[in-house]
Amino acid sequence: MASVTSLTASVHQRLADALSAALPEAGSADPLLRRSDRADFQANGILALAKKAKANPRELATQVVDRVESGDVIKDIEVSGPGFLNITITDRAIVGNLADRYADGDRLGVPLAEHPGTTVIDYAQPNVAKEMHVGHLRSAVIGDAVVQILEFTGESVVRRHHIGDWGTQFGMLIQYLIEHPHELDHKGGEVSGEEAMSNLNRLYKAARSHFDSDEEFKTRARRRVVDLQAGEPETLAMWQKFVDESKIYFYSVFDKLDMEIRDADVVGESGYNAMLDETCRLLEESGVAVRSDGALCVFFDDVKGPDGNPVPLIVKKSDGGYGYAATDLSAIRDRVFNLKADSLIYVVDARQSLHFKMVFETARRAGWLNDDVKAHQLAFGTVLGKDGKPFKTREGETIRLVDLLDEAIERATAVVREKAEKVGLSEQEIEENGRYVGIGAVKYADLSTSAVRDYKFDLDQMVSLNGDTSVYLQYAYARIRSIFGKAGDRTPLAHPELELAPAERALGLHLDRFGETLDEVAAEYAPHKLAAYLYQLASLYTTFYDQCPVIKPAPAQEVAENRLFLCDLTARTLHQGMSLLGIRTPERL
């Protein structure tokens, strides 16, 4: 594996060296390099440095230009305006750099992080015995993309699915199952996810109606909660049945989402039960938590209710029960001390921001989080309907996630079918591609929006071939792959000696930015920046394809080979980038 220095980094280094030579007292100064419309790059850092050194910015810029080592990378550098530098790269440097990336296989010359650590990502957190709805979509999709991106950079990633598998509602469910022992039996062998959920729904409704109408059952159900918390064997065995039935359902939904969920990664609220008591003791002994009206609480100067009184984080209730805070704080202890994590990421709804702010601050006061071990809530906004209101059915019900995914697949399959005859797809390929396009459309619509913003769920727009959609990117990829069927004996080959057309240069410079983009995406946990990069890549490729003939009319042999090389590298970058977002790129569409 060979990491490739980007052109931006090469130019940056040459300018920084020239700046240090022209203005030694500035030390290692930043030339503030960015992409520009006027040239390939513009450097804006000289103005601030000149001001600091009380020098004339244009004169300083001219001195820097005189000291820049050009030739192999920099073709032209000129002073513009009050002291900006406009820099143009040589065509040879662009093609040579891309050839190095091309030679590096799937990694495309992207270096691994210099100091990788261990990150625990808490995402995709459904509740046992409850249907997954549209609100569960974002945590799963965003979390999965961040996992893939961080692993690609070399980070050691531990996945955690903190499922809701504990609490008072289980008393009612377990008691009902004990009294109706065959309700979750699988008579005909294996059941599908849909059947498992339907079993749980049926049981939940029956238990609820019993609980609401029968006082004696209500008493027995409440006693059963005590047995569950005490770990009584029969009660735990029945509880496990609910967890197992729910997992059949969860895994079927994640499978439809084309996401890998491993059993070992599912550690629900119950996984931290044995730690709750010690967590509370450590917080109380260290003075981080104090008793208030019988409850164990943590107070904060900046968290007050509408009445102006402090709102505490309640770790243990006055009746001895534990709240979410005790579980979340125990999970932090486990992740920091047992899993040895130095970063904790929680992909959780923005509406829980205050809770996590208080939990993280409590852990910091207790010394479990510090400058070396950080926690971050990757907060996400709400999924809205076309009307801009929270997405619900006409009856005002929350929309089932499975229904949403099925409809996306159905719409996408229709889009694929329309073009299938032209490409010669079999019925099996139409169905498979329909699945990839439908699920890809849902994921991309989510991931192309900054996580913290709300977004509108509009299937018509999502499966459109025009605009910023995954279908547009998938078709761009498939179109490039189809070129190679028509290329005859011509093969992709880099020719650094050739002069590039403007559309080739623009595509080449963008391809070179893949590694830098991933750096930024991984540092900020911002998959939407990768989506934006890929959309721009597909757009630049479309312009290149329109302006630079690859097959017809046939260009000279070397030009054709160089263009095929650009096509192939674009396809590989699209494929790798989409894969990091959890989206498939079919070879034929």
PDB file of N, CA and C in Angstrom, residues 463-518:
ATOM      1  N   VAL A 463     -35.613   8.985  -5.893  1.00  0.00           N
ATOM      2  CA  VAL A 463     -35.306   8.010  -6.946  1.00  0.00           C
ATOM      3  C   VAL A 463     -35.215   8.684  -8.324  1.00  0.00           C
ATOM      4  N   SER A 464     -35.076  10.020  -8.315  1.00  0.00           N
ATOM      5  CA  SER A 464     -34.970  10.755  -9.579  1.00  0.00           C
ATOM      6  C   SER A 464     -33.562  10.585 -10.161  1.00  0.00           C
ATOM      7  N   LEU A 465     -33.512  10.519 -11.489  1.00  0.00           N
ATOM      8  CA  LEU A 465     -32.211  10.392 -12.167  1.00  0.00           C
ATOM      9  C   LEU A 465     -31.503  11.733 -12.276  1.00  0.00           C
ATOM     10  N   ASN A 466     -32.233  12.807 -11.969  1.00  0.00           N
ATOM     11  CA  ASN A 466     -31.645  14.152 -12.077  1.00  0.00           C
ATOM     12  C   ASN A 466     -31.441  14.730 -10.689  1.00  0.00           C
ATOM     13  N   GLY A 467     -30.409  15.540 -10.574  1.00  0.00           N
ATOM     14  CA  GLY A 467     -30.193  16.222  -9.296  1.00  0.00           C
ATOM     15  C   GLY A 467     -29.308  15.412  -8.373  1.00  0.00           C
ATOM     16  N   ASP A 468     -29.168  15.900  -7.155  1.00  0.00           N
ATOM     17  CA  ASP A 468     -28.241  15.338  -6.177  1.00  0.00           C
ATOM     18  C   ASP A 468     -28.872  14.108  -5.507  1.00  0.00           C
ATOM     19  N   THR A 469     -28.856  12.978  -6.238  1.00  0.00           N
ATOM     20  CA  THR A 469     -29.438  11.738  -5.705  1.00  0.00           C
ATOM     21  C   THR A 469     -28.441  10.607  -5.890  1.00  0.00           C
ATOM     22  N   SER A 470     -28.625   9.528  -5.136  1.00  0.00           N
ATOM     23  CA  SER A 470     -27.703   8.391  -5.298  1.00  0.00           C
ATOM     24  C   SER A 470     -27.911   7.731  -6.660  1.00  0.00           C
ATOM     25  N   VAL A 471     -29.144   7.808  -7.208  1.00  0.00           N
ATOM     26  CA  VAL A 471     -29.416   7.181  -8.504  1.00  0.00           C
ATOM     27  C   VAL A 471     -28.553   7.851  -9.582  1.00  0.00           C
ATOM     28  N   TYR A 472     -28.423   9.168  -9.489  1.00  0.00           N
ATOM     29  CA  TYR A 472     -27.583   9.909 -10.439  1.00  0.00           C
ATOM     30  C   TYR A 472     -26.138   9.384 -10.365  1.00  0.00           C
ATOM     31  N   LEU A 473     -25.660   9.155  -9.150  1.00  0.00           N
ATOM     32  CA  LEU A 473     -24.286   8.670  -8.963  1.00  0.00           C
ATOM     33  C   LEU A 473     -24.161   7.218  -9.434  1.00  0.00           C
ATOM     34  N   GLN A 474     -25.174   6.393  -9.120  1.00  0.00           N
ATOM     35  CA  GLN A 474     -25.128   4.983  -9.533  1.00  0.00           C
ATOM     36  C   GLN A 474     -25.152   4.866 -11.063  1.00  0.00           C
ATOM     37  N   TYR A 475     -25.960   5.707 -11.709  1.00  0.00           N
ATOM     38  CA  TYR A 475     -25.994   5.683 -13.181  1.00  0.00           C
ATOM     39  C   TYR A 475     -24.677   6.179 -13.762  1.00  0.00           C
ATOM     40  N   ALA A 476     -24.070   7.181 -13.138  1.00  0.00           N
ATOM     41  CA  ALA A 476     -22.764   7.672 -13.614  1.00  0.00           C
ATOM     42  C   ALA A 476     -21.750   6.526 -13.566  1.00  0.00           C
ATOM     43  N   TYR A 477     -21.761   5.780 -12.457  1.00  0.00           N
ATOM     44  CA  TYR A 477     -20.829   4.653 -12.304  1.00  0.00           C
ATOM     45  C   TYR A 477     -21.084   3.589 -13.388  1.00  0.00           C
ATOM     46  N   ALA A 478     -22.365   3.206 -13.546  1.00  0.00           N
ATOM     47  CA  ALA A 478     -22.710   2.155 -14.512  1.00  0.00           C
ATOM     48  C   ALA A 478     -22.356   2.600 -15.937  1.00  0.00           C
ATOM     49  N   ARG A 479     -22.541   3.898 -16.213  1.00  0.00           N
ATOM     50  CA  ARG A 479     -22.234   4.410 -17.549  1.00  0.00           C
ATOM     51  C   ARG A 479     -20.732   4.305 -17.830  1.00  0.00           C
ATOM     52  N   ILE A 480     -19.924   4.603 -16.810  1.00  0.00           N
ATOM     53  CA  ILE A 480     -18.465   4.487 -17.002  1.00  0.00           C
ATOM     54  C   ILE A 480     -18.104   3.023 -17.255  1.00  0.00           C
ATOM     55  N   ARG A 481     -18.694   2.106 -16.460  1.00  0.00           N
ATOM     56  CA  ARG A 481     -18.354   0.691 -16.629  1.00  0.00           C
ATOM     57  C   ARG A 481     -18.717   0.222 -18.043  1.00  0.00           C
ATOM     58  N   SER A 482     -19.820   0.775 -18.595  1.00  0.00           N
ATOM     59  CA  SER A 482     -20.271   0.321 -19.922  1.00  0.00           C
ATOM     60  C   SER A 482     -19.297   0.747 -21.027  1.00  0.00           C
ATOM     61  N   ILE A 483     -18.550   1.829 -20.769  1.00  0.00           N
ATOM     62  CA  ILE A 483     -17.580   2.307 -21.775  1.00  0.00           C
ATOM     63  C   ILE A 483     -16.547   1.219 -22.069  1.00  0.00           C
ATOM     64  N   PHE A 484     -16.185   0.467 -21.007  1.00  0.00           N
ATOM     65  CA  PHE A 484     -15.109  -0.512 -21.182  1.00  0.00           C
ATOM     66  C   PHE A 484     -15.544  -1.687 -22.056  1.00  0.00           C
ATOM     67  N   GLY A 485     -16.866  -1.888 -22.184  1.00  0.00           N
ATOM     68  CA  GLY A 485     -17.364  -2.910 -23.103  1.00  0.00           C
ATOM     69  C   GLY A 485     -17.203  -2.485 -24.553  1.00  0.00           C
ATOM     70  N   LYS A 486     -17.044  -1.156 -24.763  1.00  0.00           N
ATOM     71  CA  LYS A 486     -16.951  -0.645 -26.148  1.00  0.00           C
ATOM     72  C   LYS A 486     -15.522  -0.222 -26.503  1.00  0.00           C
ATOM     73  N   ALA A 487     -14.608  -0.394 -25.583  1.00  0.00           N
ATOM     74  CA  ALA A 487     -13.260   0.167 -25.771  1.00  0.00           C
ATOM     75  C   ALA A 487     -12.375  -0.663 -26.706  1.00  0.00           C
ATOM     76  N   GLY A 488     -12.822  -1.869 -27.021  1.00  0.00           N
ATOM     77  CA  GLY A 488     -12.022  -2.723 -27.908  1.00  0.00           C
ATOM     78  C   GLY A 488     -10.690  -3.058 -27.272  1.00  0.00           C
ATOM     79  N   ASP A 489      -9.591  -2.908 -28.060  1.00  0.00           N
ATOM     80  CA  ASP A 489      -8.277  -3.285 -27.523  1.00  0.00           C
ATOM     81  C   ASP A 489      -7.607  -2.141 -26.767  1.00  0.00           C
ATOM     82  N   ARG A 490      -8.313  -1.025 -26.624  1.00  0.00           N
ATOM     83  CA  ARG A 490      -7.716   0.100 -25.884  1.00  0.00           C
ATOM     84  C   ARG A 490      -7.873  -0.133 -24.386  1.00  0.00           C
ATOM     85  N   THR A 491      -6.816   0.133 -23.647  1.00  0.00           N
ATOM     86  CA  THR A 491      -6.866  -0.094 -22.191  1.00  0.00           C
ATOM     87  C   THR A 491      -6.516   1.206 -21.471  1.00  0.00           C
ATOM     88  N   PRO A 492      -6.932   1.321 -20.206  1.00  0.00           N
ATOM     89  CA  PRO A 492      -6.608   2.540 -19.442  1.00  0.00           C
ATOM     90  C   PRO A 492      -5.098   2.631 -19.212  1.00  0.00           C
ATOM     91  N   LEU A 493      -4.518   3.759 -19.564  1.00  0.00           N
ATOM     92  CA  LEU A 493      -3.077   3.946 -19.361  1.00  0.00           C
ATOM     93  C   LEU A 493      -2.799   5.429 -19.193  1.00  0.00           C
ATOM     94  N   ALA A 494      -2.068   5.768 -18.123  1.00  0.00           N
ATOM     95  CA  ALA A 494      -1.766   7.184 -17.868  1.00  0.00           C
ATOM     96  C   ALA A 494      -0.672   7.666 -18.808  1.00  0.00           C
ATOM     97  N   HIS A 495      -0.865   8.856 -19.378  1.00  0.00           N
ATOM     98  CA  HIS A 495       0.138   9.465 -20.254  1.00  0.00           C
ATOM     99  C   HIS A 495       0.465  10.864 -19.727  1.00  0.00           C
ATOM    100  N   PRO A 496       1.410  10.974 -18.773  1.00  0.00           N
ATOM    101  CA  PRO A 496       1.713  12.279 -18.164  1.00  0.00           C
ATOM    102  C   PRO A 496       2.231  13.307 -19.168  1.00  0.00           C
ATOM    103  N   GLU A 497       2.714  12.843 -20.343  1.00  0.00           N
ATOM    104  CA  GLU A 497       3.300  13.794 -21.306  1.00  0.00           C
ATOM    105  C   GLU A 497       2.229  14.574 -22.076  1.00  0.00           C
ATOM    106  N   LEU A 498       0.976  14.148 -21.982  1.00  0.00           N
ATOM    107  CA  LEU A 498      -0.077  14.793 -22.775  1.00  0.00           C
ATOM    108  C   LEU A 498      -0.530  16.112 -22.163  1.00  0.00           C
ATOM    109  N   GLU A 499      -0.991  17.010 -23.052  1.00  0.00           N
ATOM    110  CA  GLU A 499      -1.616  18.243 -22.577  1.00  0.00           C
ATOM    111  C   GLU A 499      -3.085  17.922 -22.283  1.00  0.00           C
ATOM    112  N   LEU A 500      -3.604  18.418 -21.172  1.00  0.00           N
ATOM    113  CA  LEU A 500      -4.982  18.092 -20.784  1.00  0.00           C
ATOM    114  C   LEU A 500      -5.968  19.174 -21.228  1.00  0.00           C
ATOM    115  N   ALA A 501      -7.163  18.737 -21.615  1.00  0.00           N
ATOM    116  CA  ALA A 501      -8.260  19.682 -21.898  1.00  0.00           C
ATOM    117  C   ALA A 501      -8.786  20.207 -20.560  1.00  0.00           C
ATOM    118  N   PRO A 502      -9.445  21.393 -20.540  1.00  0.00           N
ATOM    119  CA  PRO A 502      -9.939  21.958 -19.273  1.00  0.00           C
ATOM    120  C   PRO A 502     -10.806  20.982 -18.466  1.00  0.00           C
ATOM    121  N   ALA A 503     -11.693  20.215 -19.136  1.00  0.00           N
ATOM    122  CA  ALA A 503     -12.575  19.284 -18.402  1.00  0.00           C
ATOM    123  C   ALA A 503     -11.773  18.126 -17.805  1.00  0.00           C
ATOM    124  N   GLU A 504     -10.668  17.732 -18.476  1.00  0.00           N
ATOM    125  CA  GLU A 504      -9.803  16.670 -17.932  1.00  0.00           C
ATOM    126  C   GLU A 504      -9.072  17.170 -16.691  1.00  0.00           C
ATOM    127  N   ARG A 505      -8.592  18.418 -16.776  1.00  0.00           N
ATOM    128  CA  ARG A 505      -7.865  18.994 -15.627  1.00  0.00           C
ATOM    129  C   ARG A 505      -8.797  19.097 -14.416  1.00  0.00           C
ATOM    130  N   ALA A 506     -10.018  19.609 -14.656  1.00  0.00           N
ATOM    131  CA  ALA A 506     -10.962  19.811 -13.547  1.00  0.00           C
ATOM    132  C   ALA A 506     -11.292  18.471 -12.878  1.00  0.00           C
ATOM    133  N   LEU A 507     -11.501  17.436 -13.704  1.00  0.00           N
ATOM    134  CA  LEU A 507     -11.800  16.100 -13.163  1.00  0.00           C
ATOM    135  C   LEU A 507     -10.595  15.556 -12.403  1.00  0.00           C
ATOM    136  N   GLY A 508      -9.414  15.719 -12.996  1.00  0.00           N
ATOM    137  CA  GLY A 508      -8.187  15.215 -12.366  1.00  0.00           C
ATOM    138  C   GLY A 508      -7.907  15.856 -11.023  1.00  0.00           C
ATOM    139  N   LEU A 509      -8.054  17.178 -10.953  1.00  0.00           N
ATOM    140  CA  LEU A 509      -7.807  17.889  -9.680  1.00  0.00           C
ATOM    141  C   LEU A 509      -8.810  17.449  -8.606  1.00  0.00           C
ATOM    142  N   HIS A 510     -10.058  17.178  -9.023  1.00  0.00           N
ATOM    143  CA  HIS A 510     -11.068  16.737  -8.047  1.00  0.00           C
ATOM    144  C   HIS A 510     -10.775  15.311  -7.567  1.00  0.00           C
ATOM    145  N   LEU A 511     -10.359  14.442  -8.486  1.00  0.00           N
ATOM    146  CA  LEU A 511     -10.010  13.068  -8.093  1.00  0.00           C
ATOM    147  C   LEU A 511      -8.882  13.074  -7.053  1.00  0.00           C
ATOM    148  N   ASP A 512      -7.964  14.018  -7.214  1.00  0.00           N
ATOM    149  CA  ASP A 512      -6.833  14.113  -6.284  1.00  0.00           C
ATOM    150  C   ASP A 512      -7.277  14.483  -4.868  1.00  0.00           C
ATOM    151  N   ARG A 513      -8.476  15.079  -4.741  1.00  0.00           N
ATOM    152  CA  ARG A 513      -8.922  15.565  -3.422  1.00  0.00           C
ATOM    153  C   ARG A 513      -9.645  14.507  -2.593  1.00  0.00           C
ATOM    154  N   PHE A 514      -9.741  13.269  -3.105  1.00  0.00           N
ATOM    155  CA  PHE A 514     -10.497  12.230  -2.395  1.00  0.00           C
ATOM    156  C   PHE A 514      -9.954  12.000  -0.978  1.00  0.00           C
ATOM    157  N   GLY A 515      -8.624  11.859  -0.880  1.00  0.00           N
ATOM    158  CA  GLY A 515      -8.010  11.601   0.434  1.00  0.00           C
ATOM    159  C   GLY A 515      -8.211  12.755   1.408  1.00  0.00           C
ATOM    160  N   GLU A 516      -8.002  13.990   0.916  1.00  0.00           N
ATOM    161  CA  GLU A 516      -8.200  15.173   1.783  1.00  0.00           C
ATOM    162  C   GLU A 516      -9.645  15.247   2.278  1.00  0.00           C
ATOM    163  N   THR A 517     -10.580  14.949   1.353  1.00  0.00           N
ATOM    164  CA  THR A 517     -11.999  14.998   1.720  1.00  0.00           C
ATOM    165  C   THR A 517     -12.283  13.988   2.826  1.00  0.00           C
ATOM    166  N   LEU A 518     -11.758  12.769   2.675  1.00  0.00           N
ATOM    167  CA  LEU A 518     -11.997  11.743   3.693  1.00  0.00           C
ATOM    168  C   LEU A 518     -11.398  12.125   5.040  1.00  0.00           C
TER     169      LEU A 518
END
